[in-house]
XYZ file of C-alpha atoms in Angstrom:
551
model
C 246.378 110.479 -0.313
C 244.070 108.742 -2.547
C 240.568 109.562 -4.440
C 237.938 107.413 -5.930
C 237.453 106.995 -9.478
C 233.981 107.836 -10.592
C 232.836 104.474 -11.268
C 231.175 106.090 -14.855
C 234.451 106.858 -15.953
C 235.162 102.893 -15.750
C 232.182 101.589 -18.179
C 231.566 101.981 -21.635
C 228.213 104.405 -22.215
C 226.848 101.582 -24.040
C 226.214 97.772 -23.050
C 227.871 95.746 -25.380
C 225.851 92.495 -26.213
C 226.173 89.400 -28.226
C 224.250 88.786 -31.607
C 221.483 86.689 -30.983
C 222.298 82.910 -32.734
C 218.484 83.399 -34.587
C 220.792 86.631 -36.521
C 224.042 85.051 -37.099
C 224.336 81.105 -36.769
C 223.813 79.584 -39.809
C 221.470 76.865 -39.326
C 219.205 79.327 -36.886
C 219.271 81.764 -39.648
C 218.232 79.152 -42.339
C 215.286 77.942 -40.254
C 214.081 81.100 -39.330
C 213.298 82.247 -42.929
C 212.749 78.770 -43.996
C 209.655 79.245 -41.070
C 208.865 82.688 -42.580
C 209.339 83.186 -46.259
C 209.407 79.323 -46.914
C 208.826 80.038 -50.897
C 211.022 83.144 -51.364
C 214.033 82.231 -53.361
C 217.050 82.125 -52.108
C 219.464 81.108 -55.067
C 219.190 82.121 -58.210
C 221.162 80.198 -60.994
C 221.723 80.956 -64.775
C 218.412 79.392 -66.179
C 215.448 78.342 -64.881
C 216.961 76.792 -61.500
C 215.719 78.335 -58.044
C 215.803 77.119 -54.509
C 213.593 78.444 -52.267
C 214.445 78.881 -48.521
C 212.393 76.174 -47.044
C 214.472 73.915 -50.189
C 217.566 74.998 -48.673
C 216.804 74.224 -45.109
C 215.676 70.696 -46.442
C 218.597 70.273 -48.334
C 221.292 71.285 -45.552
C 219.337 68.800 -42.930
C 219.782 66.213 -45.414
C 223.293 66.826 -46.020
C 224.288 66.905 -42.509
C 222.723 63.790 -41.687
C 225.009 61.883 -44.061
C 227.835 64.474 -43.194
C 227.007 62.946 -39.210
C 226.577 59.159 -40.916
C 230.182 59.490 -42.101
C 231.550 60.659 -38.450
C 231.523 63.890 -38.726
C 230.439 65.418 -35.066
C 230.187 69.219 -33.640
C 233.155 71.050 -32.998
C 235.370 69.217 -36.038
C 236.999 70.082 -39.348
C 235.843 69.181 -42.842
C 237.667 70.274 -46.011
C 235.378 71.224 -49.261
C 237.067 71.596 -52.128
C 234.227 72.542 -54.666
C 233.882 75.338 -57.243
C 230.538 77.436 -56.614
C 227.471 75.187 -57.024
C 224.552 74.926 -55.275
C 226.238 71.259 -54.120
C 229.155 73.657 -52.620
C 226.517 75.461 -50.144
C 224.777 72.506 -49.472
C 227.681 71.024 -48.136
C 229.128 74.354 -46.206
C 225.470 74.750 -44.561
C 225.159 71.007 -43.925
C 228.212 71.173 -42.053
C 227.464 74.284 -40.362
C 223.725 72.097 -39.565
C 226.070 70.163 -37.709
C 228.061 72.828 -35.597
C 231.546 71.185 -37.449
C 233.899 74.137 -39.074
C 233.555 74.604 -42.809
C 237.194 74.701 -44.189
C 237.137 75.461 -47.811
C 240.112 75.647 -50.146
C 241.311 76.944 -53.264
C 240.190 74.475 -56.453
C 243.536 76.192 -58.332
C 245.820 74.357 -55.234
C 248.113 71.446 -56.021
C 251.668 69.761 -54.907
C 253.043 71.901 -52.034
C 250.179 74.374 -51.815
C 247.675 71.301 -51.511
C 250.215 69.290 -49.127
C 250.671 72.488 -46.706
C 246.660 73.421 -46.386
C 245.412 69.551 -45.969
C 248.096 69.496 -43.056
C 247.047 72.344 -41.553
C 243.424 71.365 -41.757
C 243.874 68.397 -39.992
C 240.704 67.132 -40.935
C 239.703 63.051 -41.323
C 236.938 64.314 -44.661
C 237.014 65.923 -47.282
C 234.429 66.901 -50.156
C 235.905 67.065 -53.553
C 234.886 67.448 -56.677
C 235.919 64.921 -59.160
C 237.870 67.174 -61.392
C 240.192 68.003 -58.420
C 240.458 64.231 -56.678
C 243.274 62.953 -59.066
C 245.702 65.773 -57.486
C 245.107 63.993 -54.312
C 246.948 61.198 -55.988
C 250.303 62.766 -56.087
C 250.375 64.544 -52.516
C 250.762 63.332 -48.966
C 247.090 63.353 -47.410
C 248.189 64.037 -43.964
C 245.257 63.375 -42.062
C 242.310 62.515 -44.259
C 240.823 59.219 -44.174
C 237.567 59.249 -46.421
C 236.682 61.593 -49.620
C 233.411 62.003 -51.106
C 233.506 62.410 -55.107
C 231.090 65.020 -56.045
C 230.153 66.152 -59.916
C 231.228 63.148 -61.783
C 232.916 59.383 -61.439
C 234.777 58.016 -58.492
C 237.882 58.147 -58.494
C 240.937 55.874 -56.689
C 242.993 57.690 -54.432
C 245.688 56.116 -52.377
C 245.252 55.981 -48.107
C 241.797 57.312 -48.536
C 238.245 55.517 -49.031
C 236.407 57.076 -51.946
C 232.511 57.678 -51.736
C 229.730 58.706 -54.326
C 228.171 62.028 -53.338
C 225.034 60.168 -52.642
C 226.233 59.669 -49.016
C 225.697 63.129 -48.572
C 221.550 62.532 -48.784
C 220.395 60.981 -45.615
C 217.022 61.104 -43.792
C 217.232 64.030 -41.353
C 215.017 61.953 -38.893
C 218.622 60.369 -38.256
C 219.871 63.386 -37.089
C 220.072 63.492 -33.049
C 220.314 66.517 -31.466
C 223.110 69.062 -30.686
C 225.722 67.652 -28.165
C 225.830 72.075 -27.151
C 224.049 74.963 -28.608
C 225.943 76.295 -31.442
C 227.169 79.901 -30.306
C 228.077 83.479 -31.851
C 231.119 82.899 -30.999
C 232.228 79.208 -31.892
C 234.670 78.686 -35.010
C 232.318 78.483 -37.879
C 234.765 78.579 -40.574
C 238.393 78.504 -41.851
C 239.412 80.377 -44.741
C 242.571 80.582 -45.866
C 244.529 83.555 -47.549
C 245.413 83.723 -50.670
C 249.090 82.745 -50.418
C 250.580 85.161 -53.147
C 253.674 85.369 -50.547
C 253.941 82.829 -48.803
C 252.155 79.827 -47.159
C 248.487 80.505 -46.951
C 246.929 80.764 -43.607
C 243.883 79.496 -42.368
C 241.869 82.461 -40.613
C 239.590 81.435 -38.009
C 236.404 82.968 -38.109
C 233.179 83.138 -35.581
C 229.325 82.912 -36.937
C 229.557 86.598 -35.297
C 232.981 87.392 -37.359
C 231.114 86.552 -40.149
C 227.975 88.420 -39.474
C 229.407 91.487 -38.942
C 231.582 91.540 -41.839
C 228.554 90.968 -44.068
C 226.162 92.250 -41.931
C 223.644 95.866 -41.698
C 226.271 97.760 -40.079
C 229.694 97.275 -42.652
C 227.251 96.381 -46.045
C 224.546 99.081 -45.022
C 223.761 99.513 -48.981
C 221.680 95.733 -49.320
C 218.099 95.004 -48.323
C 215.529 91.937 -47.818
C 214.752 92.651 -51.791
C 218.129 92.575 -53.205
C 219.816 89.633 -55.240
C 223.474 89.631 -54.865
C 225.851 87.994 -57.303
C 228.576 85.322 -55.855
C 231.057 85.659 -59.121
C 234.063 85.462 -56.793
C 235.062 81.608 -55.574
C 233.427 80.381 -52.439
C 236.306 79.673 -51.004
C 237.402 83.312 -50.575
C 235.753 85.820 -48.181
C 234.492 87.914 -51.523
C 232.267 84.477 -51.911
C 231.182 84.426 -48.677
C 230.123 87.496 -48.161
C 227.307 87.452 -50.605
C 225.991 84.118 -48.862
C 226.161 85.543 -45.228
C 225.214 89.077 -46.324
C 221.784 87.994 -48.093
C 220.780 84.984 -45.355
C 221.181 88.014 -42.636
C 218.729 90.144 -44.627
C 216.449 87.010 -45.770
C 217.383 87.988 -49.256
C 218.691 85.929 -52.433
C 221.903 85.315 -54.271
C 222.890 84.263 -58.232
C 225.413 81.968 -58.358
C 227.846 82.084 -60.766
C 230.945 79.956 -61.695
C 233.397 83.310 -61.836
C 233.309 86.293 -63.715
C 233.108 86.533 -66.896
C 233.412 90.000 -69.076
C 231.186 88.639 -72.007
C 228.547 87.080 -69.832
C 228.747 89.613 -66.587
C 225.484 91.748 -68.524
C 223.421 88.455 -69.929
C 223.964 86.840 -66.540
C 222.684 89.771 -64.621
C 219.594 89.896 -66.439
C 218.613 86.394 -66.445
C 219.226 86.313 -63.005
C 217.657 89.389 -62.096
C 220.843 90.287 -60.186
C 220.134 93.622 -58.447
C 224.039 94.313 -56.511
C 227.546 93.147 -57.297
C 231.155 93.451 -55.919
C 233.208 93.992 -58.580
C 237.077 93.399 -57.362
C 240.198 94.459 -58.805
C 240.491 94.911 -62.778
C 237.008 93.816 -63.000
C 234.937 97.095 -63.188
C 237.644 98.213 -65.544
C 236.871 95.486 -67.749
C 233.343 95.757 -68.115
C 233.722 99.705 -68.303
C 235.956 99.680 -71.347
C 233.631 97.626 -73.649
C 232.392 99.461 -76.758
C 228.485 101.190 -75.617
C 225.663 99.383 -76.544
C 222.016 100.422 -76.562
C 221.503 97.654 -74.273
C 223.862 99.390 -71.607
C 220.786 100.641 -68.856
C 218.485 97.519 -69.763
C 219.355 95.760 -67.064
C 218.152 94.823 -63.603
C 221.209 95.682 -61.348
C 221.112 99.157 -59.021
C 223.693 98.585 -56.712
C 227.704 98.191 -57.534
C 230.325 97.742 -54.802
C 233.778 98.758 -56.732
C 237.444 97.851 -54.794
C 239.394 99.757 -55.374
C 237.443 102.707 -56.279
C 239.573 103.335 -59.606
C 239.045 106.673 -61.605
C 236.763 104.973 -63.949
C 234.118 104.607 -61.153
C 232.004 107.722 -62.246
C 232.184 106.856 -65.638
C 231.101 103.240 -65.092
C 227.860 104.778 -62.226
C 226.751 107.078 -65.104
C 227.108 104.896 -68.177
C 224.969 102.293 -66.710
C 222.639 104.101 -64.001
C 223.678 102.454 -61.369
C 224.543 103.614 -57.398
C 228.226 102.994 -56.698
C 229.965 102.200 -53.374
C 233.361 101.590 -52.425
C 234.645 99.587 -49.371
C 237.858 98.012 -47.523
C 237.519 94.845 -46.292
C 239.898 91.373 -45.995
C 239.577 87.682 -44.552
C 240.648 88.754 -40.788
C 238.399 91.914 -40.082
C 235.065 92.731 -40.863
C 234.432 96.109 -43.016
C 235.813 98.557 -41.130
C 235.743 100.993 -43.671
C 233.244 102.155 -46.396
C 231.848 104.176 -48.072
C 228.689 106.802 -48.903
C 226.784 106.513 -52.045
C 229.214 107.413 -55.178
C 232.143 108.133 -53.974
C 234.416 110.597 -55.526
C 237.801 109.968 -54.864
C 240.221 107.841 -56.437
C 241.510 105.037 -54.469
C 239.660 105.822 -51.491
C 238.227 103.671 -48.942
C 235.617 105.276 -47.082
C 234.973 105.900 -43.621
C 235.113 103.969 -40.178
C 231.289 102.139 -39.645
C 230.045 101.932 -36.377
C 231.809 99.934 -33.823
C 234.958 100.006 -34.715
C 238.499 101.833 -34.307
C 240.822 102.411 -36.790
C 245.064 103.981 -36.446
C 247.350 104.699 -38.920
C 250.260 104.171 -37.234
C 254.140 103.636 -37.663
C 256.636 100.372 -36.890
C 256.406 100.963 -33.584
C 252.058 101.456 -33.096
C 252.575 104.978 -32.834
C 249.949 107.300 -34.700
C 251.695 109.103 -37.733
C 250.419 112.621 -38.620
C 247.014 113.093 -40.268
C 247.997 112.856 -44.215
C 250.740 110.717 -43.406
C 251.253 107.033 -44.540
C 251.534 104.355 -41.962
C 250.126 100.849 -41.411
C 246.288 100.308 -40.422
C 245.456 98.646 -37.574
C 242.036 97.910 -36.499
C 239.467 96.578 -33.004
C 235.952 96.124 -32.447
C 233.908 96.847 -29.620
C 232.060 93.534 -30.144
C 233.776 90.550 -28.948
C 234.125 88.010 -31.739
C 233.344 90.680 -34.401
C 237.100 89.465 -36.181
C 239.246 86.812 -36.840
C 239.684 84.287 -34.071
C 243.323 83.770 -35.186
C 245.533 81.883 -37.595
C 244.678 78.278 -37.386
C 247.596 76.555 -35.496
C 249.893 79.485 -36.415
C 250.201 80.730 -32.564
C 253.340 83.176 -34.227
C 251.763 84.968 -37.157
C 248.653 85.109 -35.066
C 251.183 87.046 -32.184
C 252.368 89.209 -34.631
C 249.114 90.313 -36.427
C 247.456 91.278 -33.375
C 249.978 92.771 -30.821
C 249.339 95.358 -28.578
C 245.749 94.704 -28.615
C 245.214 95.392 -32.161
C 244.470 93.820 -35.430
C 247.757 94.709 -38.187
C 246.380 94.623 -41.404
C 249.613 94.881 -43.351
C 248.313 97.402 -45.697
C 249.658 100.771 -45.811
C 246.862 103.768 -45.485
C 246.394 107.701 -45.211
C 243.696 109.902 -44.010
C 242.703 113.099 -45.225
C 241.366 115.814 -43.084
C 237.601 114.882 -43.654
C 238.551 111.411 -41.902
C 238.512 109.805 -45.330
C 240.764 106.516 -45.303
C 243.195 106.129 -48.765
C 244.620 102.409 -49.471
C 247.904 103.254 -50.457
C 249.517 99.753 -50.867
C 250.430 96.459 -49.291
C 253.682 97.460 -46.773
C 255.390 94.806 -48.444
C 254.696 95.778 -51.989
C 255.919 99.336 -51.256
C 258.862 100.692 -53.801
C 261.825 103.012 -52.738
C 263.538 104.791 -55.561
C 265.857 107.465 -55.303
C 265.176 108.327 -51.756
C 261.127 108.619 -52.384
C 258.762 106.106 -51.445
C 256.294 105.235 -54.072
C 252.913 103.478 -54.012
C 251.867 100.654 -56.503
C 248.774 101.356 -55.952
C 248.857 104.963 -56.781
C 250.686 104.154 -60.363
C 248.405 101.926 -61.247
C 245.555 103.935 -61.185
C 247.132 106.552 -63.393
C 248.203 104.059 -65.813
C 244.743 101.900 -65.887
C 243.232 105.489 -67.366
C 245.162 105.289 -70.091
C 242.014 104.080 -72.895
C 243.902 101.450 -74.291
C 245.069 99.481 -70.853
C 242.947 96.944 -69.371
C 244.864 95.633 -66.474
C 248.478 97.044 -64.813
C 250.684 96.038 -62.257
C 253.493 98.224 -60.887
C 256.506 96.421 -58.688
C 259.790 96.459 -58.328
C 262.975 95.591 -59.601
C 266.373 96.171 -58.040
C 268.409 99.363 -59.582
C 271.651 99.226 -61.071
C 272.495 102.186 -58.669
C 270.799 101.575 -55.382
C 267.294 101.130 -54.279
C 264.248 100.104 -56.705
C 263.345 101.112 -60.556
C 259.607 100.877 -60.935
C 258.819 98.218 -63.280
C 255.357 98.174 -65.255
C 253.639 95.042 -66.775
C 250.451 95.780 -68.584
C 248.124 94.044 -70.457
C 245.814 96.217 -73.350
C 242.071 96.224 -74.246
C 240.806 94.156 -76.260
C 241.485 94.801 -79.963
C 243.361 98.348 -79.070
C 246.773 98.815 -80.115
C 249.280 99.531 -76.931
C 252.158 101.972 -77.579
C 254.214 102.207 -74.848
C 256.188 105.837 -75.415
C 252.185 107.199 -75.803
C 251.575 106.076 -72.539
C 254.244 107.743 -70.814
C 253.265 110.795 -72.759
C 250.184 110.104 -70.829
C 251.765 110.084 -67.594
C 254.362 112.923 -67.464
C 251.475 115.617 -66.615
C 249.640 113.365 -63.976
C 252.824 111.554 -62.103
C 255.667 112.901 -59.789
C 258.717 112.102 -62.535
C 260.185 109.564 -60.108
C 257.136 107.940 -60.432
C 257.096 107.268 -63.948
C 257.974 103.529 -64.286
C 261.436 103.036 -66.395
C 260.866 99.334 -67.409
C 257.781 98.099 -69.034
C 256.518 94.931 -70.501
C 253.409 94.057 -72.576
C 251.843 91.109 -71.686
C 248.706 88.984 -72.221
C 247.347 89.088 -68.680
C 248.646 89.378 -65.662
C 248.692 86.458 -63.334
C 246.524 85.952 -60.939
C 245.141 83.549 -58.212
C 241.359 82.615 -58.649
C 240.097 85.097 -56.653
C 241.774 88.176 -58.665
C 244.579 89.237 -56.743
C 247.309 90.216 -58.876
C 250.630 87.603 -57.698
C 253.534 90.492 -57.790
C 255.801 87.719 -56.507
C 255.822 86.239 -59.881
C 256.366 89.194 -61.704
C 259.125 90.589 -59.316
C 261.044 87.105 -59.201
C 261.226 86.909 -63.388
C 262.608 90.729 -63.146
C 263.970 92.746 -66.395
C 262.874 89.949 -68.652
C 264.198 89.775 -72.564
C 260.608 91.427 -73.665
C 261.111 94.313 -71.188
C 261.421 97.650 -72.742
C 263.357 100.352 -70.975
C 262.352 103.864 -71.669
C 265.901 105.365 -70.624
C 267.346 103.158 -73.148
C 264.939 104.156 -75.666
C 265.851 108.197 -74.705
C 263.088 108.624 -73.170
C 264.173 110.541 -69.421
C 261.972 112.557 -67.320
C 263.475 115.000 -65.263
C 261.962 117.021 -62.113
C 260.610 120.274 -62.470
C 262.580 123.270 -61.946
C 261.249 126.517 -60.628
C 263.392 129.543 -60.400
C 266.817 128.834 -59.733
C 265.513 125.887 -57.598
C 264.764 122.254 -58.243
C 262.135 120.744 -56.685
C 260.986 117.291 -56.214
């Protein structure tokens, strides 16, 4: 026998539509403020330079125009490989204009890096800046064909014809019109990942990807009267996002080249910046400067700090500003974050509307609340992530199996439904039959007064397992001694925690965009600088209580 299935129980309670393409496709977003605020700036630069909306609309329907002169057509790739300039946007919304994919890459690539991304692209143009065309020179092209020389003289480069960046200005009146509407959902860019392990891939994402990453729901915290500072490269989502997050408001940005600890306070105040992401070591950076009378004169009210690191009170109070915390990368869109000043270290926030979020272990089962798995993530809009790994049909298989996106990152959740980034899954140390985050050692050591950036991997053990190895770099001007800073440590760490091998070093390296590369560090090991605290006498043994040890 048989029943029917309320037809209710079938249907989501809600009707799930699309974003409407006046919201979240570029060039409809650029003329609809360029129609209503037409004077309101919408860059900012260091100086006296400011483009105005309707300036930027001009601009982009001039670019395109020559971008369509040149062959470029609606539905193709075009490589940009720019640092941040206002010449940079005019060529991402120009191609945009055109409904062709913006592929940007990273102005630190070269040899194999720069060979493996221009394959993948598999584009015929490419916009280069002429600082970066001689390393076309010395790889294989794959497909490109032409290459327009921006910021300075032409240069020769073999198999491809070489244009001034003049061909990018064309009348728009020789613009014809869209072969098909441009949609939410059509590719409207392709970023690749960093590559710190391996070959970077090129994430696919929609105009609607893109607007809800940066959009009300995930970056609640701006308004129509903020200014938002791009310091991070254009090329990387943390670039992007201040671009996308301030056209879907009909607010303004302040471009900058990259951050810079001396000129982060002078540039926000010429600018008039009033929010800023500050990634990685950089909040620690700016927070460990010697106070100046100058430190609340400034113009900023809004700071967005990943990770939240324990000096994030310190650095809201100090300068009297609201501070926010977040968890976002290329392939999702903001899942998490957070409410206004967040109090605990390392965490991430909460889930924002419309989406789902599991910890869960190898196998996509749920782990126990407080327990450490893998995040995995889904949206109940369609198109509201990553469309996929650019002709990478395998990693893009394994990244979103069973119907969900894997992050990679490993996570915990307290019992207020508070997220914690514990560490990358790969990056995740096993010593002595404990598992041990980076993430979680780093914080401790970065409060140590005189460290101003730390990274914890590591190393194999001359037993079995890992030893935690620690390379740190100290403040400026402030002496670092190393046996101090375990001192430091013993009262705030597990002992197994407590890294055995250190080195001091000048910085740490890093791609453009900030991330730490651990693969470098890991693959030159226990170096000939490394100092071993064991060796040195220096052994931290558990606790005991009672007649019992524990751990």
């Amino acid at each position: 026998m048989t029943r029917d299935i309320p037809r209710q129980s079938l249907l989501s309670s809600e009707r799930v539509t699309p974003p409407s393409v006046e919201d979240c496709v570029l060039r409809h977003v650029l003329e609809k403020w360029a129609t209503r605020q037409p004077d309101k700036t919408f860059i900012a630069e260091g100086g006296d330079r400011q483009i105005s909306y309707l300036q930027m609309r001009d601009i982009s329907a001039r670019t395109a125009a020559g971008l369509r002169a040149l062959g470029v057509r609606q539905g193709q790739n075009v490589v940009v490989w720019l640092p941040n300039s206002v010449d940079c946007l005019r060529v991402w919304f120009g191609i945009n204009w055109l409904g062709a994919t913006y592929v940007p890459i990273n102005t630190a690539y070269r040899g194999s890096l720069l060979e493996h991304v221009l394959d993948n692209a598999g584009a015929e143009l490419i916009i280069v800046h002429a600082d970066l065309a001689p390393r076309l020179a010395e790889v294989n092209v794959a497909t490109l064909r032409k290459a327009v020389i921006m910021g300075g003289e032409i240069t020769a480069i073999p198999a491809l014809e070489t244009l001034p960046a003049s061909t990018l200005d064309a009348p728009e009146s020789g613009l014809p019109p869209l072969e098909t509407p441009i949609e939410p959902w059509h590719t409207q860019s392709i970023i690749y990942t960093s590559g710190t392990t391996g070959p970077s891939k090129g994430v696919m994402s929609s105009y609607a990807h893109l607007h809800a990453m940066a959009g009300p729901e995930g970056f609640y915290m701006l308004s129509h009267d903020d200014r938002y500072m791009c310091n991070l490269p254009l090329f990387h989502v943390g670039g992007t996002i201040p671009v996308m997050g301030m056209l879907a408001r009909g607010g303004s940005i302040s471009l900058v080249s990259s951050f810079s600890t001396d000129e982060f306070w002078p540039t926000i105040r010429k600018t008039e910046t009033t929010v800023v992401l500050l990634l990685g070591v950089m909040a620690g950076f700016i927070v460990k400067r010697p106070p100046v009378p100058e430190d609340r004169q400034h113009s900023l009210r809004k700071v967005i700090i990943v990770p939240l690191a324990e000096d994030a009170p310190a650095f809201a109070q100090r300068f009297g500003v609201q501070t926010y915390t977040l968890y976002n990368m290329t392939e999702i869109s903001t899942p998490l974050v957070s409410g206004l000043d967040p109090a605990k270290t390392g965490s991430c926030g909460q889930p924002r509307a419309g989406v789902e979020l599991r910890i869960v272990d190898g196998n996509d089962y749920e782990v126990p609340q407080g327990s450490v798995g893998e995040l995995i993530v889904r949206t109940s809009t369609p198109w509201a992530m990553n469309s996929g790994y650019y002709r990478n049909p395998s990693a893009t298989a394994e990244a979103w199996r069973n119907g969900w996106f894997h992050t990679g990152d490993a996570f915990r959740m307290d019992e207020d439904g508070t997220f914690f980034f514990v560490d990358r899954m790969k990056d995740a140390i096993r010593r002595r039959g404990e598992n041990i985050s980076s993430f979680e050692v780093e914080a401790e050591i970065a409060a140590f007064p005189s460290v101003a950036e730390v990274a914890v991997y590591a190393v194999p053990s001359e037993i079995a397992e890992d030893e935690v190895m620690c390379a740190v770099a100290a403040a400026p001007g402030t002496p670092l001694d190393l046996a101090l800073l375990v001192e430091f440590l013993v009262p705030r760490l597990p002992h197994f925690m407590v890294p055995r091998y250190w080195r001091i070093v000048e910085a740490l390296p890093k791609t453009p965009t900030q991330k730490v590369q651990k693969h470098i560090l890991r693959a030159e090991g226990i170096t000939e600088d490394t100092w071993d605290r064991e060796a040195a006498g220096i052994h931290i043994r558990r606790q005991k209580i009672g007649k019992r040890e524990t751990m």
